Amino acid sequence: MSLERELQQRSGSKCELCGNEENLSEYAVSDIKENGLKTVLYACKTCIEQMNDADSIDPNHWRCLNDSMWSEHDAVKIMAWRMLNRIKADWTQDLLGMMYMEEDILELAKASGDGEDDENKLIHRDVNGVILEHGDSVVLIKDLKVKGSSMVAKQGTAVRNIRLDHENETYIEGRVDGQQIVIITEYVKKT
Ligand SMILES: [Zn+2]
């Protein structure tokens, strides 16, 4: 039986992470030498894109891990653990705290470097200390002068679909009046 056929059987022809039934293909868990069913999962295009590109992660999509992290299949457990580590939010920390992984599987999961240096992890927080995620919406809590232009972003302006600065946890980016600007986290409130 081909690997794909075996995966279809194992998953019931559904994405093993989110349950989607369309655009499915094999996904080999990266950074692991072992090959075979143990390190391959059946996943949809949306999940695969976001597993391959941390910048494209939509945290809400991964609420599905609430269910799939309990999978009996190692490849699914490994990717669930990695994705939970990539999304810095209260709910992902809660799920990680509940997740059970055998020692050898956890080792494999860590091979990608996810979950390392937990204490150095950048966590972006708004003025109230609420964790900000990629794609969140915020409002400005004061008028902000935009560097390098005469523009002032007004207090109360809503900024949708923010991006987090990977190097500095006090910076986020967002679009105001069609212009991409850097905003300091203490001047925003999550909505
Ligand atoms: Zn999926």
PDB file of C-alpha atoms and ligand atoms in Angstrom:
ATOM      1  CA  MET A   1       0.000   0.000   0.000  1.00  0.00           C
ATOM      2  CA  SER A   2       1.326   3.456  -0.818  1.00  0.00           C
ATOM      3  CA  LEU A   3       2.103   5.860   1.988  1.00  0.00           C
ATOM      4  CA  GLU A   4      -0.634   8.203   0.829  1.00  0.00           C
ATOM      5  CA  ARG A   5      -3.164   5.383   0.837  1.00  0.00           C
ATOM      6  CA  GLU A   6      -2.129   4.438   4.380  1.00  0.00           C
ATOM      7  CA  LEU A   7      -2.459   8.038   5.480  1.00  0.00           C
ATOM      8  CA  GLN A   8      -5.909   8.277   3.945  1.00  0.00           C
ATOM      9  CA  GLN A   9      -6.931   5.220   5.868  1.00  0.00           C
ATOM     10  CA  ARG A  10      -5.437   6.413   9.136  1.00  0.00           C
ATOM     11  CA  SER A  11      -7.015   9.878   8.892  1.00  0.00           C
ATOM     12  CA  GLY A  12     -10.326   8.955   7.286  1.00  0.00           C
ATOM     13  CA  SER A  13      -9.239  11.278   4.437  1.00  0.00           C
ATOM     14  CA  LYS A  14      -9.232  14.348   6.648  1.00  0.00           C
ATOM     15  CA  CYS A  15      -6.542  16.797   7.653  1.00  0.00           C
ATOM     16  CA  GLU A  16      -5.151  15.240  10.809  1.00  0.00           C
ATOM     17  CA  LEU A  17      -4.721  18.678  12.356  1.00  0.00           C
ATOM     18  CA  CYS A  18      -7.870  20.634  11.460  1.00  0.00           C
ATOM     19  CA  GLY A  19     -10.257  18.074   9.984  1.00  0.00           C
ATOM     20  CA  ASN A  20     -10.498  19.792   6.591  1.00  0.00           C
ATOM     21  CA  GLU A  21     -11.420  17.347   3.814  1.00  0.00           C
ATOM     22  CA  GLU A  22     -10.030  19.276   0.853  1.00  0.00           C
ATOM     23  CA  ASN A  23      -6.590  19.866  -0.677  1.00  0.00           C
ATOM     24  CA  LEU A  24      -4.950  17.133   1.354  1.00  0.00           C
ATOM     25  CA  SER A  25      -1.444  15.841   0.936  1.00  0.00           C
ATOM     26  CA  GLU A  26       1.352  14.086   2.788  1.00  0.00           C
ATOM     27  CA  TYR A  27       3.417  16.280   5.041  1.00  0.00           C
ATOM     28  CA  ALA A  28       6.754  14.979   6.256  1.00  0.00           C
ATOM     29  CA  VAL A  29       7.637  16.396   9.663  1.00  0.00           C
ATOM     30  CA  SER A  30      10.831  18.414   9.204  1.00  0.00           C
ATOM     31  CA  ASP A  31      14.146  17.988  11.039  1.00  0.00           C
ATOM     32  CA  ILE A  32      13.608  14.308  11.675  1.00  0.00           C
ATOM     33  CA  LYS A  33      15.721  11.631  10.031  1.00  0.00           C
ATOM     34  CA  GLU A  34      13.332   8.775  10.568  1.00  0.00           C
ATOM     35  CA  ASN A  35      11.058   8.163   7.621  1.00  0.00           C
ATOM     36  CA  GLY A  36       7.733   6.477   7.340  1.00  0.00           C
ATOM     37  CA  LEU A  37       4.246   6.638   8.702  1.00  0.00           C
ATOM     38  CA  LYS A  38       5.476   7.691  12.122  1.00  0.00           C
ATOM     39  CA  THR A  39       6.821  11.019  10.872  1.00  0.00           C
ATOM     40  CA  VAL A  40       4.335  11.815   8.124  1.00  0.00           C
ATOM     41  CA  LEU A  41       0.896  13.257   8.518  1.00  0.00           C
ATOM     42  CA  TYR A  42      -2.002  13.964   6.246  1.00  0.00           C
ATOM     43  CA  ALA A  43      -2.679  17.695   6.144  1.00  0.00           C
ATOM     44  CA  CYS A  44      -4.606  20.301   4.202  1.00  0.00           C
ATOM     45  CA  LYS A  45      -3.078  23.118   2.187  1.00  0.00           C
ATOM     46  CA  THR A  46      -3.908  25.728   4.842  1.00  0.00           C
ATOM     47  CA  CYS A  47      -2.163  23.805   7.602  1.00  0.00           C
ATOM     48  CA  ILE A  48       0.833  22.989   5.416  1.00  0.00           C
ATOM     49  CA  GLU A  49       1.343  26.616   4.369  1.00  0.00           C
ATOM     50  CA  GLN A  50       1.314  27.759   7.961  1.00  0.00           C
ATOM     51  CA  MET A  51       3.548  24.935   9.166  1.00  0.00           C
ATOM     52  CA  ASN A  52       6.095  25.950   6.550  1.00  0.00           C
ATOM     53  CA  ASP A  53       5.922  29.692   7.076  1.00  0.00           C
ATOM     54  CA  ALA A  54       5.697  31.062  10.612  1.00  0.00           C
ATOM     55  CA  ASP A  55       4.808  34.510   9.263  1.00  0.00           C
ATOM     56  CA  SER A  56       1.626  33.214   7.698  1.00  0.00           C
ATOM     57  CA  ILE A  57       0.274  31.684  10.898  1.00  0.00           C
ATOM     58  CA  ASP A  58      -3.323  32.565  11.651  1.00  0.00           C
ATOM     59  CA  PRO A  59      -3.663  31.726  15.372  1.00  0.00           C
ATOM     60  CA  ASN A  60      -7.411  31.175  15.130  1.00  0.00           C
ATOM     61  CA  HIS A  61      -6.956  28.420  12.570  1.00  0.00           C
ATOM     62  CA  TRP A  62      -4.950  26.473  15.125  1.00  0.00           C
ATOM     63  CA  ARG A  63      -7.698  26.338  17.720  1.00  0.00           C
ATOM     64  CA  CYS A  64      -8.206  22.967  16.036  1.00  0.00           C
ATOM     65  CA  LEU A  65      -5.218  21.723  18.050  1.00  0.00           C
ATOM     66  CA  ASN A  66      -7.513  21.628  21.037  1.00  0.00           C
ATOM     67  CA  ASP A  67      -8.729  18.329  19.569  1.00  0.00           C
ATOM     68  CA  SER A  68      -5.916  17.107  17.375  1.00  0.00           C
ATOM     69  CA  MET A  69      -3.208  17.393  20.038  1.00  0.00           C
ATOM     70  CA  TRP A  70      -4.775  14.292  21.598  1.00  0.00           C
ATOM     71  CA  SER A  71      -4.104  12.236  18.468  1.00  0.00           C
ATOM     72  CA  GLU A  72      -2.501   8.846  19.028  1.00  0.00           C
ATOM     73  CA  HIS A  73      -0.188   9.404  16.060  1.00  0.00           C
ATOM     74  CA  ASP A  74       3.299  10.678  16.754  1.00  0.00           C
ATOM     75  CA  ALA A  75       3.592  12.882  13.666  1.00  0.00           C
ATOM     76  CA  VAL A  76       0.394  14.692  14.629  1.00  0.00           C
ATOM     77  CA  LYS A  77       1.505  15.100  18.233  1.00  0.00           C
ATOM     78  CA  ILE A  78       4.864  16.466  17.138  1.00  0.00           C
ATOM     79  CA  MET A  79       3.393  19.083  14.801  1.00  0.00           C
ATOM     80  CA  ALA A  80       0.682  20.032  17.303  1.00  0.00           C
ATOM     81  CA  TRP A  81       3.362  20.648  19.909  1.00  0.00           C
ATOM     82  CA  ARG A  82       5.491  22.690  17.499  1.00  0.00           C
ATOM     83  CA  MET A  83       2.589  24.853  16.333  1.00  0.00           C
ATOM     84  CA  LEU A  84       1.464  25.501  19.910  1.00  0.00           C
ATOM     85  CA  ASN A  85       4.978  26.681  20.657  1.00  0.00           C
ATOM     86  CA  ARG A  86       5.019  28.955  17.607  1.00  0.00           C
ATOM     87  CA  ILE A  87       1.840  30.750  18.646  1.00  0.00           C
ATOM     88  CA  LYS A  88       2.499  32.823  21.731  1.00  0.00           C
ATOM     89  CA  ALA A  89      -0.801  33.135  23.488  1.00  0.00           C
ATOM     90  CA  ASP A  90      -2.395  32.285  26.791  1.00  0.00           C
ATOM     91  CA  TRP A  91      -4.492  29.521  25.247  1.00  0.00           C
ATOM     92  CA  THR A  92      -1.508  27.829  23.589  1.00  0.00           C
ATOM     93  CA  GLN A  93       0.419  27.892  26.868  1.00  0.00           C
ATOM     94  CA  ASP A  94      -2.599  26.300  28.568  1.00  0.00           C
ATOM     95  CA  LEU A  95      -2.804  23.519  25.977  1.00  0.00           C
ATOM     96  CA  LEU A  96       0.940  22.874  26.159  1.00  0.00           C
ATOM     97  CA  GLY A  97       0.572  22.509  29.898  1.00  0.00           C
ATOM     98  CA  MET A  98      -2.052  19.811  29.421  1.00  0.00           C
ATOM     99  CA  MET A  99      -0.348  17.973  26.595  1.00  0.00           C
ATOM    100  CA  TYR A 100       1.242  14.643  27.330  1.00  0.00           C
ATOM    101  CA  MET A 101       4.218  13.518  25.239  1.00  0.00           C
ATOM    102  CA  GLU A 102       6.481  10.534  25.716  1.00  0.00           C
ATOM    103  CA  GLU A 103      10.091  11.597  26.268  1.00  0.00           C
ATOM    104  CA  ASP A 104      11.362  10.285  22.908  1.00  0.00           C
ATOM    105  CA  ILE A 105       8.545  11.964  20.980  1.00  0.00           C
ATOM    106  CA  LEU A 106       9.178  15.246  22.772  1.00  0.00           C
ATOM    107  CA  GLU A 107      12.832  14.981  21.730  1.00  0.00           C
ATOM    108  CA  LEU A 108      11.746  14.632  18.089  1.00  0.00           C
ATOM    109  CA  ALA A 109       9.368  17.559  18.451  1.00  0.00           C
ATOM    110  CA  LYS A 110      12.180  19.739  19.787  1.00  0.00           C
ATOM    111  CA  ALA A 111      14.465  18.907  16.860  1.00  0.00           C
ATOM    112  CA  SER A 112      13.119  21.905  14.936  1.00  0.00           C
ATOM    113  CA  GLY A 113      14.230  24.315  17.666  1.00  0.00           C
ATOM    114  CA  ASP A 114      10.662  25.149  18.674  1.00  0.00           C
ATOM    115  CA  GLY A 115      10.107  25.690  22.374  1.00  0.00           C
ATOM    116  CA  GLU A 116      13.764  26.536  23.030  1.00  0.00           C
ATOM    117  CA  ASP A 117      14.809  29.473  25.173  1.00  0.00           C
ATOM    118  CA  ASP A 118      11.372  29.839  26.613  1.00  0.00           C
ATOM    119  CA  GLU A 119      12.600  32.587  28.886  1.00  0.00           C
ATOM    120  CA  ASN A 120      13.917  34.549  25.905  1.00  0.00           C
ATOM    121  CA  LYS A 121      10.702  34.216  23.955  1.00  0.00           C
ATOM    122  CA  LEU A 122       9.354  37.539  22.789  1.00  0.00           C
ATOM    123  CA  ILE A 123       5.882  38.122  24.071  1.00  0.00           C
ATOM    124  CA  HIS A 124       4.102  41.241  22.902  1.00  0.00           C
ATOM    125  CA  ARG A 125       1.621  42.732  25.337  1.00  0.00           C
ATOM    126  CA  ASP A 126      -0.758  45.652  25.031  1.00  0.00           C
ATOM    127  CA  VAL A 127      -1.159  48.448  27.590  1.00  0.00           C
ATOM    128  CA  ASN A 128      -3.167  46.145  29.846  1.00  0.00           C
ATOM    129  CA  GLY A 129      -0.707  43.281  29.617  1.00  0.00           C
ATOM    130  CA  VAL A 130      -2.901  41.257  27.265  1.00  0.00           C
ATOM    131  CA  ILE A 131      -0.857  39.105  24.874  1.00  0.00           C
ATOM    132  CA  LEU A 132      -0.945  40.295  21.257  1.00  0.00           C
ATOM    133  CA  GLU A 133      -0.887  37.849  18.365  1.00  0.00           C
ATOM    134  CA  HIS A 134      -0.343  38.161  14.632  1.00  0.00           C
ATOM    135  CA  GLY A 135      -3.604  39.195  13.019  1.00  0.00           C
ATOM    136  CA  ASP A 136      -5.106  40.833  16.112  1.00  0.00           C
ATOM    137  CA  SER A 137      -6.943  44.138  16.003  1.00  0.00           C
ATOM    138  CA  VAL A 138      -6.004  46.960  18.321  1.00  0.00           C
ATOM    139  CA  VAL A 139      -6.962  50.598  18.915  1.00  0.00           C
ATOM    140  CA  LEU A 140      -4.543  53.408  19.573  1.00  0.00           C
ATOM    141  CA  ILE A 141      -4.907  54.848  23.055  1.00  0.00           C
ATOM    142  CA  LYS A 142      -3.219  58.151  22.230  1.00  0.00           C
ATOM    143  CA  ASP A 143      -2.324  60.300  19.237  1.00  0.00           C
ATOM    144  CA  LEU A 144       0.906  59.071  17.697  1.00  0.00           C
ATOM    145  CA  LYS A 145       3.226  60.990  15.442  1.00  0.00           C
ATOM    146  CA  VAL A 146       4.364  58.788  12.599  1.00  0.00           C
ATOM    147  CA  LYS A 147       8.132  58.845  12.218  1.00  0.00           C
ATOM    148  CA  GLY A 148       9.399  60.280   8.976  1.00  0.00           C
ATOM    149  CA  SER A 149       6.107  61.864   7.977  1.00  0.00           C
ATOM    150  CA  SER A 150       3.772  64.636   9.041  1.00  0.00           C
ATOM    151  CA  MET A 151       1.038  62.133   9.695  1.00  0.00           C
ATOM    152  CA  VAL A 152      -0.542  61.768  13.110  1.00  0.00           C
ATOM    153  CA  ALA A 153      -2.361  58.539  13.882  1.00  0.00           C
ATOM    154  CA  LYS A 154      -5.292  59.585  16.012  1.00  0.00           C
ATOM    155  CA  GLN A 155      -6.269  58.135  19.353  1.00  0.00           C
ATOM    156  CA  GLY A 156      -9.089  55.638  18.861  1.00  0.00           C
ATOM    157  CA  THR A 157      -7.902  54.582  15.407  1.00  0.00           C
ATOM    158  CA  ALA A 158      -8.509  50.884  14.847  1.00  0.00           C
ATOM    159  CA  VAL A 159      -5.615  48.914  13.425  1.00  0.00           C
ATOM    160  CA  ARG A 160      -6.522  45.523  12.040  1.00  0.00           C
ATOM    161  CA  ASN A 161      -4.363  42.535  11.248  1.00  0.00           C
ATOM    162  CA  ILE A 162      -1.258  43.595  13.156  1.00  0.00           C
ATOM    163  CA  ARG A 163       2.157  41.993  12.701  1.00  0.00           C
ATOM    164  CA  LEU A 164       4.578  41.396  15.558  1.00  0.00           C
ATOM    165  CA  ASP A 165       8.187  42.515  15.388  1.00  0.00           C
ATOM    166  CA  HIS A 166      10.301  39.374  15.689  1.00  0.00           C
ATOM    167  CA  GLU A 167      13.204  41.201  17.296  1.00  0.00           C
ATOM    168  CA  ASN A 168      11.516  43.620  19.643  1.00  0.00           C
ATOM    169  CA  GLU A 169       8.588  42.792  21.863  1.00  0.00           C
ATOM    170  CA  THR A 170       7.638  46.440  22.274  1.00  0.00           C
ATOM    171  CA  TYR A 171       6.960  46.913  18.564  1.00  0.00           C
ATOM    172  CA  ILE A 172       4.091  45.859  16.357  1.00  0.00           C
ATOM    173  CA  GLU A 173       3.268  46.889  12.824  1.00  0.00           C
ATOM    174  CA  GLY A 174      -0.020  47.794  11.294  1.00  0.00           C
ATOM    175  CA  ARG A 175      -1.687  49.788   8.579  1.00  0.00           C
ATOM    176  CA  VAL A 176      -3.055  53.242   9.339  1.00  0.00           C
ATOM    177  CA  ASP A 177      -4.501  55.356   6.503  1.00  0.00           C
ATOM    178  CA  GLY A 178      -3.037  52.947   4.000  1.00  0.00           C
ATOM    179  CA  GLN A 179       0.432  53.276   5.433  1.00  0.00           C
ATOM    180  CA  GLN A 180       2.336  50.507   7.209  1.00  0.00           C
ATOM    181  CA  ILE A 181       3.665  51.933  10.467  1.00  0.00           C
ATOM    182  CA  VAL A 182       5.505  50.713  13.542  1.00  0.00           C
ATOM    183  CA  ILE A 183       3.558  51.149  16.763  1.00  0.00           C
ATOM    184  CA  ILE A 184       4.753  50.787  20.336  1.00  0.00           C
ATOM    185  CA  THR A 185       2.770  48.143  22.186  1.00  0.00           C
ATOM    186  CA  GLU A 186       2.127  50.281  25.281  1.00  0.00           C
ATOM    187  CA  TYR A 187       0.061  52.665  23.141  1.00  0.00           C
ATOM    188  CA  VAL A 188      -2.413  50.074  21.948  1.00  0.00           C
ATOM    189  CA  LYS A 189      -5.289  48.137  23.394  1.00  0.00           C
ATOM    190  CA  LYS A 190      -6.399  44.804  22.013  1.00  0.00           C
ATOM    191  CA  THR A 191     -10.015  44.767  20.801  1.00  0.00           C
TER     192      THR A 191
HETATM  193 ZN    ZN B   1      -5.653  21.342   8.081  1.00  0.00          ZN
END
